[in-house]
Every structure is written in structure tokens, then in C-alpha cells.
Amino acid sequence: MRIDERIADRHDSLTPQERRAAATLLENLDDLATYRAAELADLAGVSRATMSRLFRSLGFEDFDEVREHLRSLRGAGEPRRIDGAPNAEALAAAEQSAILRAIEHPRIPEAAGLLAMAGRVLVVGWRNSYPVALHLREQLVQARDHVTAGPVPGQTTGEELVGLGAEDVVVAVGFRRRPKGFGDFLAEAGTTGASVILIGDPTAVAHASAASMWLECPLQHSLAFDSYAAPMALASVLADAVLGACGRPGSRRVRAITETYERMEEVE
């Protein structure tokens, strides 16, 4: 297993200090090989002993073995941040790897079933997660009705949660650099009785216990800015699975929407 997958798999069993250290590893995954173990411990604000315990908890003998693990990932076609002009072939390979990991998630059919059968669906996202949430909403609304996105620019989400119940689903899109209140939103969403599907990169694993379902989706970050190709691909594959789960009613809705477009001459 990759180091980020190991952290996600063992996160709930880690101590609070080890979780802090793990969060630092995830935030600096591209550059881990440039640090010493002591520097990582200082960066995380934990002791060197805590950092060493974390390495062992993740199945590594020491930090040298972590470095070797990272080298093996690069050797398998998953390059990290590079200096100078980007290598187009390496960048494309990294994007492909991230997309494949996203769209092959084993719980996509289960998530699609929940979304197809829900009374109402609320899709939320903040900052860079908002375009992913909005894209997912725009796809889902083609297959079924009663799908909303939030927060509407300039508004809050409290009013969106009131009235949700056990027959509804909240999809929370939370990629890294989430707003401070993200955890509070998940907790409040859970009190409504609605199923909560969390979609995020490995750094969101700390919030996974507050969700009914956790769909981990990688971000590709070989360049200075994160690429959201994998999240957008996951949104498309998930929506496609929802359309399939909706069956004939979903197909009829798609056709009705197309006919409405044609009558209103809204699209070319």
C-alpha cells in the first residue's frame, strides 16, 4: 500500500500526536525525501519518538524505508514535483494514475445506489472543492430531481440542512485546505439522520469517521498547483453510475431535459 493509503487505513488507531504527525506527512508528501526525520517531527510539533512510532505503525522500519518507498513510487511512474519545465509524459502518467485510482474506488456502486434512491441530495463544497461539488450536482440533476448545491455564493449552509432526514443524502466534497468549519458541518449533517458521503483527498481521512461513507480521491500535484482531473473524473463516473441505478426514470428525465433545451433554444 502507498503511504497515504496506509495512513488512511490506520488513521483511527493512531494517537492524537501520531495523527498530527501523519497530517504533516500528507501535507508534505511531495517533498518528504528532502527532509530528515527530526525536521519532520519539528514541523509537526511532535517528538522524534512520536514520529518514529508513526513510521512503525505504518509498516516502515524507519524513515530510510519511507524514502525507499517514495523512490519506488516514482519508479512506478508516479513522479513528484519537478524543477524547471514540466515533463509532459511524466505529468500525463501521474494524471492517469490519479484518475484510475479515483474511478476504480470499490464503493462507487454503493454510493450511486444511495444517491439514486435518496429523497433529496445536497452537494456541498468550499474553496477549490466547490467546482467539483457544482459539477457533480449538474451531472446528478440530469439523472434525478431534488439535487441542490451549496453553499450558494455569499450564503451559509445551516438553512440547507434543516429539514433533511433519513431518506436524504449529503455529499460533502472536502479536498485539502478545507475551511475551518468543515468538521462542524459534517457533525451537524450527521444529526439530521441523512446519509453523509465524504469525498476528499487522503488528508480528509480525519473527518471520515463523521461520514456514512468515505470515498478517497487523490489529487495530482506534480506542479505548483493541485490538479482536479481525478476528482472531476470521479464525479462523472459516480453520476454515470447514478443514472444507471435510476433506470428508465433516469433515461426519461434526460430526454425530457433535452427536449426542454430544444424548445427554449438554450444550447446549440
Short mmCIF file of C-alpha atoms in Angstrom, two decimals:
data_model
loop_
_atom_site.label_atom_id
_atom_site.label_comp_id
_atom_site.label_asym_id
_atom_site.label_seq_id
_atom_site.Cartn_x
_atom_site.Cartn_y
_atom_site.Cartn_z
CA MET A 1 0.00 0.00 0.00
CA ARG A 2 1.07 3.59 -0.69
CA ILE A 3 1.99 5.68 2.33
CA ASP A 4 -1.15 7.83 2.03
CA GLU A 5 -3.31 4.71 1.81
CA ARG A 6 -1.58 3.27 4.89
CA ILE A 7 -2.34 6.46 6.82
CA ALA A 8 -5.99 6.33 5.76
CA ASP A 9 -6.22 2.65 6.69
CA ARG A 10 -4.70 3.09 10.17
CA HIS A 11 -5.84 6.63 10.98
CA ASP A 12 -8.46 5.73 13.59
CA SER A 13 -5.95 3.68 15.59
CA LEU A 14 -3.34 6.45 15.77
CA THR A 15 -2.87 8.60 18.86
CA PRO A 16 -3.67 12.33 18.59
CA GLN A 17 0.05 13.13 18.34
CA GLU A 18 0.56 10.49 15.68
CA ARG A 19 -2.37 11.91 13.72
CA ARG A 20 -0.69 15.30 13.86
CA ALA A 21 2.49 13.77 12.53
CA ALA A 22 0.54 11.88 9.84
CA ALA A 23 -1.15 15.11 8.72
CA THR A 24 2.28 16.68 8.29
CA LEU A 25 3.43 13.73 6.17
CA LEU A 26 0.39 14.08 3.93
CA GLU A 27 0.78 17.84 3.55
CA ASN A 28 4.43 17.40 2.53
CA LEU A 29 4.16 14.16 0.58
CA ASP A 30 5.85 15.61 -2.50
CA ASP A 31 8.92 16.72 -0.57
CA LEU A 32 9.30 14.03 2.12
CA ALA A 33 12.53 12.76 0.64
CA THR A 34 14.15 16.18 1.16
CA TYR A 35 13.53 16.16 4.92
CA ARG A 36 15.20 14.40 7.81
CA ALA A 37 13.02 12.61 10.35
CA ALA A 38 13.94 15.16 13.01
CA GLU A 39 12.91 18.02 10.74
CA LEU A 40 9.53 16.42 10.09
CA ALA A 41 8.99 15.98 13.82
CA ASP A 42 9.77 19.67 14.40
CA LEU A 43 7.49 20.67 11.55
CA ALA A 44 4.63 18.62 13.03
CA GLY A 45 5.30 19.84 16.57
CA VAL A 46 5.75 16.32 17.92
CA SER A 47 8.64 14.44 19.45
CA ARG A 48 11.09 12.41 17.38
CA ALA A 49 9.89 9.32 19.25
CA THR A 50 6.31 10.01 18.10
CA MET A 51 7.43 10.34 14.50
CA SER A 52 9.36 7.06 14.78
CA ARG A 53 6.31 5.31 16.29
CA LEU A 54 4.22 6.58 13.40
CA PHE A 55 6.65 5.13 10.84
CA ARG A 56 6.44 1.75 12.58
CA SER A 57 2.63 1.96 12.79
CA LEU A 58 2.57 2.45 9.03
CA GLY A 59 4.73 -0.63 8.50
CA PHE A 60 8.08 1.10 7.96
CA GLU A 61 11.17 0.24 9.95
CA ASP A 62 12.44 3.83 9.87
CA PHE A 63 12.47 6.96 7.74
CA ASP A 64 15.03 5.47 5.36
CA GLU A 65 12.45 2.85 4.47
CA VAL A 66 9.89 5.62 3.89
CA ARG A 67 12.32 7.26 1.44
CA GLU A 68 12.79 3.95 -0.34
CA HIS A 69 9.02 3.58 -0.57
CA LEU A 70 8.75 7.02 -2.19
CA ARG A 71 11.52 6.15 -4.65
CA SER A 72 9.63 3.00 -5.63
CA LEU A 73 6.51 5.08 -6.33
CA ARG A 74 8.48 7.36 -8.63
CA GLY A 75 9.96 4.32 -10.34
CA ALA A 76 6.42 3.07 -10.99
CA GLY A 77 5.61 6.21 -12.99
CA GLU A 78 4.33 8.48 -10.25
CA PRO A 79 6.71 11.46 -10.32
CA ARG A 80 6.76 14.19 -7.71
CA ARG A 81 7.26 17.93 -8.06
CA ILE A 82 9.97 18.84 -10.52
CA ASP A 83 12.14 21.88 -11.08
CA GLY A 84 12.06 23.75 -14.36
CA ALA A 85 9.69 22.99 -17.21
CA PRO A 86 7.27 20.11 -16.53
CA ASN A 87 7.86 16.78 -18.24
CA ALA A 88 4.70 16.30 -20.28
CA GLU A 89 4.94 12.50 -20.36
CA ALA A 90 5.54 12.25 -16.62
CA LEU A 91 2.70 14.68 -15.93
CA ALA A 92 0.30 12.70 -18.12
CA ALA A 93 1.32 9.45 -16.40
CA ALA A 94 0.71 10.96 -12.97
CA GLU A 95 -2.71 12.26 -14.04
CA GLN A 96 -3.63 8.85 -15.43
CA SER A 97 -2.57 7.12 -12.22
CA ALA A 98 -4.62 9.50 -10.07
CA ILE A 99 -7.69 9.20 -12.30
CA LEU A 100 -7.54 5.41 -12.29
CA ARG A 101 -7.31 5.32 -8.50
CA ALA A 102 -10.34 7.62 -8.28
CA ILE A 103 -12.67 5.91 -10.73
CA GLU A 104 -11.81 2.39 -9.55
CA HIS A 105 -12.94 3.08 -5.98
CA PRO A 106 -14.82 -0.06 -4.87
CA ARG A 107 -17.60 1.85 -3.09
CA ILE A 108 -18.78 3.87 -6.10
CA PRO A 109 -21.68 1.46 -6.85
CA GLU A 110 -22.82 1.65 -3.22
CA ALA A 111 -22.63 5.45 -3.23
CA ALA A 112 -24.54 5.55 -6.51
CA GLY A 113 -27.29 3.42 -5.05
CA LEU A 114 -27.69 5.79 -2.10
CA LEU A 115 -27.82 8.81 -4.40
CA ALA A 116 -30.32 7.20 -6.77
CA MET A 117 -32.73 6.23 -4.01
CA ALA A 118 -32.45 9.37 -1.86
CA GLY A 119 -35.41 11.68 -1.39
CA ARG A 120 -33.19 14.75 -1.67
CA VAL A 121 -29.49 15.22 -2.34
CA LEU A 122 -27.42 18.15 -1.07
CA VAL A 123 -23.91 18.50 -2.54
CA VAL A 124 -21.60 20.93 -0.73
CA GLY A 125 -18.03 22.13 -1.21
CA TRP A 126 -15.91 25.14 -0.34
CA ARG A 127 -12.93 26.83 -1.98
CA ASN A 128 -11.38 24.57 -4.66
CA SER A 129 -13.84 21.82 -3.75
CA TYR A 130 -16.80 23.95 -4.81
CA PRO A 131 -16.31 23.50 -8.59
CA VAL A 132 -16.18 19.72 -8.06
CA ALA A 133 -19.36 19.84 -5.97
CA LEU A 134 -21.10 22.02 -8.55
CA HIS A 135 -20.02 19.72 -11.40
CA LEU A 136 -21.33 16.69 -9.52
CA ARG A 137 -24.65 18.45 -8.88
CA GLU A 138 -25.00 19.41 -12.55
CA GLN A 139 -24.45 15.78 -13.55
CA LEU A 140 -26.76 14.30 -10.91
CA VAL A 141 -29.63 16.65 -11.73
CA GLN A 142 -29.68 15.18 -15.24
CA ALA A 143 -30.48 11.77 -13.76
CA ARG A 144 -32.83 12.69 -10.89
CA ASP A 145 -34.66 15.59 -9.33
CA HIS A 146 -34.28 17.32 -5.95
CA VAL A 147 -30.50 17.82 -6.16
CA THR A 148 -29.11 21.10 -4.79
CA ALA A 149 -25.61 22.53 -4.39
CA GLY A 150 -24.31 24.65 -1.56
CA PRO A 151 -23.28 26.96 -0.26
CA VAL A 152 -24.70 29.45 -2.72
CA PRO A 153 -22.07 32.23 -3.09
CA GLY A 154 -22.40 34.67 -0.22
CA GLN A 155 -24.68 32.35 1.77
CA THR A 156 -24.34 29.79 4.58
CA THR A 157 -25.33 26.11 4.80
CA GLY A 158 -27.32 25.97 8.03
CA GLU A 159 -30.61 26.56 6.25
CA GLU A 160 -29.77 23.83 3.73
CA LEU A 161 -29.53 21.18 6.45
CA VAL A 162 -32.82 21.95 8.20
CA GLY A 163 -35.50 19.53 7.04
CA LEU A 164 -33.17 16.79 5.84
CA GLY A 165 -33.93 13.31 7.14
CA ALA A 166 -33.02 9.65 6.98
CA GLU A 167 -34.19 9.33 3.37
CA ASP A 168 -31.80 12.06 2.18
CA VAL A 169 -28.09 12.19 1.29
CA VAL A 170 -25.49 14.89 1.86
CA VAL A 171 -22.36 14.75 -0.32
CA ALA A 172 -19.52 16.73 1.27
CA VAL A 173 -16.61 17.46 -1.07
CA GLY A 174 -13.57 18.31 1.01
CA PHE A 175 -10.18 18.44 -0.63
CA ARG A 176 -7.17 19.85 1.16
CA ARG A 177 -7.16 23.37 2.54
CA ARG A 178 -10.72 22.90 3.72
CA PRO A 179 -12.32 25.74 5.71
CA LYS A 180 -12.04 25.55 9.48
CA GLY A 181 -15.73 24.72 9.98
CA PHE A 182 -15.73 21.69 7.69
CA GLY A 183 -15.77 19.21 10.59
CA ASP A 184 -18.59 21.14 12.29
CA PHE A 185 -20.65 20.93 9.10
CA LEU A 186 -20.17 17.16 8.88
CA ALA A 187 -21.17 16.72 12.51
CA GLU A 188 -24.30 18.82 12.02
CA ALA A 189 -25.18 16.99 8.80
CA GLY A 190 -24.96 13.72 10.68
CA THR A 191 -27.52 14.89 13.27
CA THR A 192 -30.16 15.24 10.53
CA GLY A 193 -30.23 11.48 10.02
CA ALA A 194 -29.24 11.85 6.38
CA SER A 195 -26.50 9.64 4.95
CA VAL A 196 -23.28 11.61 4.55
CA ILE A 197 -20.87 10.77 1.73
CA LEU A 198 -17.43 12.36 2.13
CA ILE A 199 -15.28 12.81 -0.97
CA GLY A 200 -11.74 14.10 -0.44
CA ASP A 201 -8.02 13.52 -0.77
CA PRO A 202 -6.16 11.47 1.88
CA THR A 203 -5.83 14.50 4.18
CA ALA A 204 -9.61 14.34 4.74
CA VAL A 205 -9.33 10.97 6.48
CA ALA A 206 -9.53 12.74 9.85
CA HIS A 207 -13.17 13.51 9.01
CA ALA A 208 -14.03 10.04 7.69
CA SER A 209 -15.48 8.83 10.98
CA ALA A 210 -18.13 11.58 10.80
CA ALA A 211 -19.38 10.29 7.42
CA SER A 212 -21.53 7.33 6.48
CA MET A 213 -19.24 6.63 3.51
CA TRP A 214 -15.70 7.79 2.70
CA LEU A 215 -14.60 7.99 -0.94
CA GLU A 216 -10.90 8.77 -1.01
CA CYS A 217 -9.86 10.55 -4.20
CA PRO A 218 -6.25 11.58 -4.90
CA LEU A 219 -5.09 14.95 -6.10
CA GLN A 220 -2.28 15.03 -8.62
CA HIS A 221 0.25 17.66 -7.60
CA SER A 222 3.40 17.32 -9.64
CA LEU A 223 3.14 21.01 -10.48
CA ALA A 224 2.82 24.01 -8.20
CA PHE A 225 -0.99 23.79 -8.11
CA ASP A 226 -3.17 20.78 -7.45
CA SER A 227 -4.83 19.17 -10.44
CA TYR A 228 -8.51 18.30 -10.03
CA ALA A 229 -8.67 15.98 -13.02
CA ALA A 230 -9.18 12.92 -10.79
CA PRO A 231 -11.98 14.49 -8.69
CA MET A 232 -13.78 15.63 -11.83
CA ALA A 233 -13.43 12.13 -13.29
CA LEU A 234 -14.79 10.62 -10.07
CA ALA A 235 -17.77 12.99 -10.22
CA SER A 236 -18.51 11.90 -13.80
CA VAL A 237 -18.17 8.18 -13.07
CA LEU A 238 -20.30 8.48 -9.94
CA ALA A 239 -23.02 10.40 -11.80
CA ASP A 240 -22.95 7.82 -14.60
CA ALA A 241 -23.47 5.06 -12.03
CA VAL A 242 -26.37 7.03 -10.51
CA LEU A 243 -28.00 7.34 -13.94
CA GLY A 244 -27.67 3.59 -14.39
CA ALA A 245 -29.14 2.96 -10.93
CA CYS A 246 -32.09 5.25 -11.72
CA GLY A 247 -33.03 3.05 -14.68
CA ARG A 248 -35.80 4.10 -17.05
CA PRO A 249 -36.97 7.08 -14.96
CA GLY A 250 -33.46 8.50 -15.24
CA SER A 251 -33.38 7.99 -19.00
CA ARG A 252 -36.80 9.62 -19.37
CA ARG A 253 -35.62 12.60 -17.34
CA VAL A 254 -32.53 13.01 -19.55
CA ARG A 255 -34.73 13.01 -22.64
CA ALA A 256 -37.20 15.48 -21.12
CA ILE A 257 -34.37 17.87 -20.27
CA THR A 258 -33.01 17.64 -23.80
CA GLU A 259 -36.44 18.38 -25.25
CA THR A 260 -36.76 21.39 -22.96
CA TYR A 261 -33.39 22.66 -24.15
CA GLU A 262 -34.56 22.31 -27.74
CA ARG A 263 -37.86 24.13 -27.18
CA MET A 264 -36.16 27.00 -25.35
CA GLU A 265 -33.17 27.01 -27.72
CA GLU A 266 -30.89 27.25 -24.70
CA VAL A 267 -27.99 25.23 -26.07
CA GLU A 268 -26.51 24.78 -29.52
#
